[in-house]
C-alpha positions as a printed Julia matrix, in Angstrom:
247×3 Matrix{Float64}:
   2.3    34.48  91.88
   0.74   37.42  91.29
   3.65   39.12  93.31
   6.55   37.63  91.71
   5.33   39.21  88.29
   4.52   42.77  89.84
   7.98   42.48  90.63
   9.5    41.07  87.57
   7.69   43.94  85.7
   9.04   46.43  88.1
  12.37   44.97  87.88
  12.38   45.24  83.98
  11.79   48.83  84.3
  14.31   49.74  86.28
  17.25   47.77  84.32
  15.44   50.02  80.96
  16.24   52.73  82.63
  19.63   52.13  83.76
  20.95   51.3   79.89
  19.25   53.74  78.4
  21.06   56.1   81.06
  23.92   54.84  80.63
  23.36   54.88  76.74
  22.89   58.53  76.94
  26.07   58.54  79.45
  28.05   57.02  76.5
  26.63   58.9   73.75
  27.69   62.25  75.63
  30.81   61.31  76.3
  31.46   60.5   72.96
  30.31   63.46  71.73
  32.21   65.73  74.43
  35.86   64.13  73.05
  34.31   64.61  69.29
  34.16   68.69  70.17
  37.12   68.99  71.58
  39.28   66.87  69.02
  37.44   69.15  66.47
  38.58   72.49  68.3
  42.59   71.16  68.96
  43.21   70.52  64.72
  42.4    73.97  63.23
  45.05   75.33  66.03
  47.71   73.39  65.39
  47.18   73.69  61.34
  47.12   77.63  61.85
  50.81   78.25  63.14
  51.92   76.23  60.39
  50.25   77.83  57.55
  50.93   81.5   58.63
  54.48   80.9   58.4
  54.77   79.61  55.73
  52.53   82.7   53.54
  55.0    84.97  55.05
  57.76   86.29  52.27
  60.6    86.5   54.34
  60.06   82.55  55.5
  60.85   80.8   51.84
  62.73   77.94  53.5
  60.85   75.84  56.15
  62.29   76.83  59.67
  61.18   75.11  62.83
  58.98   77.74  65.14
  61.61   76.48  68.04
  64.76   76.8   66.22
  66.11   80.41  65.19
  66.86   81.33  61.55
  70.45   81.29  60.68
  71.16   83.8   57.74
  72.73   81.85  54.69
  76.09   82.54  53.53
  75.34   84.09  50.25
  73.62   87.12  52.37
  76.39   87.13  55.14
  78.58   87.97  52.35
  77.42   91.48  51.18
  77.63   92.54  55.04
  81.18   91.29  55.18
  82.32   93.64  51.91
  80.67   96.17  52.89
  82.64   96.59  56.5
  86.15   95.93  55.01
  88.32   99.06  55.03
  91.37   98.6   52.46
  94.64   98.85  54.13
  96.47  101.87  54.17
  99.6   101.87  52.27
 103.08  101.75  54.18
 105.94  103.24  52.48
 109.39  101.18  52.56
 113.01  102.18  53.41
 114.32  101.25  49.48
 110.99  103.61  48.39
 112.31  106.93  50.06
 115.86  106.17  50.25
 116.95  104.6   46.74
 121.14  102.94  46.67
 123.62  105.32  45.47
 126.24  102.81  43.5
 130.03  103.85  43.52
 129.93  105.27  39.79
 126.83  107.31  40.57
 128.97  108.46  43.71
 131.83  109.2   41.63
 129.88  110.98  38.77
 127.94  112.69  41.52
 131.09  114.11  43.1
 133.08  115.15  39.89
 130.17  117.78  38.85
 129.93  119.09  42.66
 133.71  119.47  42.31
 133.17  121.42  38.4
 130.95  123.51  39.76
 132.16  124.54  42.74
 135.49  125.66  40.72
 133.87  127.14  38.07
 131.53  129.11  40.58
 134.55  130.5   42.7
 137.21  130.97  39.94
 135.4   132.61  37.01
 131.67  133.31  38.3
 129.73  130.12  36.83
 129.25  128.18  33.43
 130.1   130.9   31.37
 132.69  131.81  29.08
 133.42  135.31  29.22
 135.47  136.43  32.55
 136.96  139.98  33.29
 138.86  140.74  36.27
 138.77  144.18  37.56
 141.21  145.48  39.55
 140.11  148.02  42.66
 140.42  149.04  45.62
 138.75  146.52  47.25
 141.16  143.92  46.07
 139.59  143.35  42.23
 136.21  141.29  41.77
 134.53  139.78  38.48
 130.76  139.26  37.48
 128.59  136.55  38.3
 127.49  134.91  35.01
 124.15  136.34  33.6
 121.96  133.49  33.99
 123.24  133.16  37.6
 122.77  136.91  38.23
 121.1   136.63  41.86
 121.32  134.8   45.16
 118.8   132.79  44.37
 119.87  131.24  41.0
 123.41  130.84  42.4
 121.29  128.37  44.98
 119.65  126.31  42.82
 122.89  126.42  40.67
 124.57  124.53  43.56
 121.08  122.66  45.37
 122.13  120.13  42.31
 124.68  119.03  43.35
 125.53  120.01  47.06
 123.04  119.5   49.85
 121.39  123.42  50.9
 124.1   123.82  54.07
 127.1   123.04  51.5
 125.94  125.34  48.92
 125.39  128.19  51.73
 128.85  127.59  52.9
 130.43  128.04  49.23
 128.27  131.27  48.5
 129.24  132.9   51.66
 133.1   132.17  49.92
 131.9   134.27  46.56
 132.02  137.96  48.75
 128.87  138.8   46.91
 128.37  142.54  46.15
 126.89  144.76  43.36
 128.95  146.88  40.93
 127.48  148.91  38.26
 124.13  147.11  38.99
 125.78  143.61  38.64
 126.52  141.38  40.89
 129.69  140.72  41.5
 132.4   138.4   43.33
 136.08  137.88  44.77
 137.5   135.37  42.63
 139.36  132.56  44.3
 142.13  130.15  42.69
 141.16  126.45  43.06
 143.8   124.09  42.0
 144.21  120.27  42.5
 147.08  118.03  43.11
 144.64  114.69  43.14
 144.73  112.39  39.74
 140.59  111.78  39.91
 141.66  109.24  36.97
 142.51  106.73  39.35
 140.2   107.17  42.13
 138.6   104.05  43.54
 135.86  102.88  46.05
 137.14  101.26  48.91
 134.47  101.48  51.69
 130.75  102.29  51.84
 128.54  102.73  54.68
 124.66  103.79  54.89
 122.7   105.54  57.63
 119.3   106.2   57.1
 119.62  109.02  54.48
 123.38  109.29  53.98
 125.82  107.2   52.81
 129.64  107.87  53.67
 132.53  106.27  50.81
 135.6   106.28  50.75
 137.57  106.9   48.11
 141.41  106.08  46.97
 143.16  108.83  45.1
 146.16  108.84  43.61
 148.28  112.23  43.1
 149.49  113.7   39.91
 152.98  113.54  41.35
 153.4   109.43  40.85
 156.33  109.48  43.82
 153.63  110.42  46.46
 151.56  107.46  48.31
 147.98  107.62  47.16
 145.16  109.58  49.72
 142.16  107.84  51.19
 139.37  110.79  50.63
 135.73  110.46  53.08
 133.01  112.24  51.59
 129.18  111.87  52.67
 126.3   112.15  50.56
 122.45  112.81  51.47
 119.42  111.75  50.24
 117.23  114.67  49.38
 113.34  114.02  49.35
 112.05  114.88  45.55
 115.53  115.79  44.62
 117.79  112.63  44.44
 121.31  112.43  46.37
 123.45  115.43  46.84
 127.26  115.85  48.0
 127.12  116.69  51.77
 131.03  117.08  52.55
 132.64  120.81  51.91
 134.5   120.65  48.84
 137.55  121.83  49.85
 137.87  118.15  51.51
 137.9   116.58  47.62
 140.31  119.17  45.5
């Protein structure tokens, strides 16, 4: 008997021990998962929160997703890139339609001028032939009294190789510090009254009619008369056919 409680007592002790081992097993355990839940929170709450105190990050964005830039800033970028289109000029900007009475009108002062240039020196009124022996000669008019103005005087009418050709017709020379010229008789046999358009064609610059003239003698079967005409940059359509061709 005395045995049996020894080792009942003994036996008591050891199952104490064993719980309160394993008590302190639990409690440590316990307290190990405690730490480290306790250590994981504040790292995940950190991320967040810097974010967000940034002032570029206004709008919530994902930490895995890139930002996408909204439209309204896009915009500015766009604007600011764009280069404006250069201008291209047109064919009816440089090159403006020359109608049949423009034509018409056109030709009838490069035909006035022309005869007024060779026959009696220009525009003016006064004319004085002088007989010598070179064969006689007149003055230019005095607001045509060079080269130059005689030029212009024709660059209104007749494109710059036309009015060449007619000067070179004037035998320019000087005489008593004037200039002077061989008159030449121009005469017509065409009635311009009746003239009429009866073909056009354009090329580029130029624009070629022709024209229907009747004569001043009725008997005689009208004439079909081609004359060109050329656009001149800054100056407006001139007469580009010799004159001579439209008496």
């Amino acid at each position: 008997m005395l045995n049996d409680k020894v080792f009942l007592k003994l036996k008591g002790k050891i199952v104490k021990r064993w719980l309160i081992a394993i008590a302190l097993f639990i409690l440590v355990l316990v307290a190990g998962c405690a730490g480290q839940n306790h250590q994981s929170t504040p790292a995940e709450s950190v991320q967040p929160a810097g974010k967000n105190d940034g002032p570029s990050q206004q709008n919530s964005v994902s930490p895995t997703t890139p930002a996408t830039p909204s439209a309204s800033a896009a915009t500015p970028a766009q604007k600011t890139g764009t280069t404006p289109a250069p201008k291209i000029e047109t064919a009816s900007e440089s090159t403006p339609e020359l109608t049949a009475d423009a034509a018409i009108k056109l030709m009838d002062e490069a035909r006035d001028r022309n005869y007024k240039l060779l026959q009696k020196g220009g525009p003016c009124d006064e004319f004085n032939y002088i007989n010598d022996e070179d064969g006689g000669y007149a003055f230019i008019c005095a607001e045509l009294n060079s080269k130059e103005k005689i030029q212009k005087y024709l660059e209104e009418v007749f494109t710059s190789p036309i009015a060449a050709t007619i000067i070179g017709q004037l035998d320019l020379r000087k005489k008593d510090n004037k200039l002077a010229f061989s008159p030449l008789d121009w005469g017509s046999m065409y009635d311009w009254s009746s003239i009429k358009v009866t073909k056009t064609t354009k090329d580029g610059n130029k624009a070629t009619f022709l024209f229907k003239v009747g004569l001043l003698d009725a008997s005689v079967e009208a004439k079909t008369i081609e004359i060109t005409f050329k656009y001149i940059d800054k100056s407006g359509w001139r007469v580009d056919t010799e004159p001579q061709h439209f008496l």
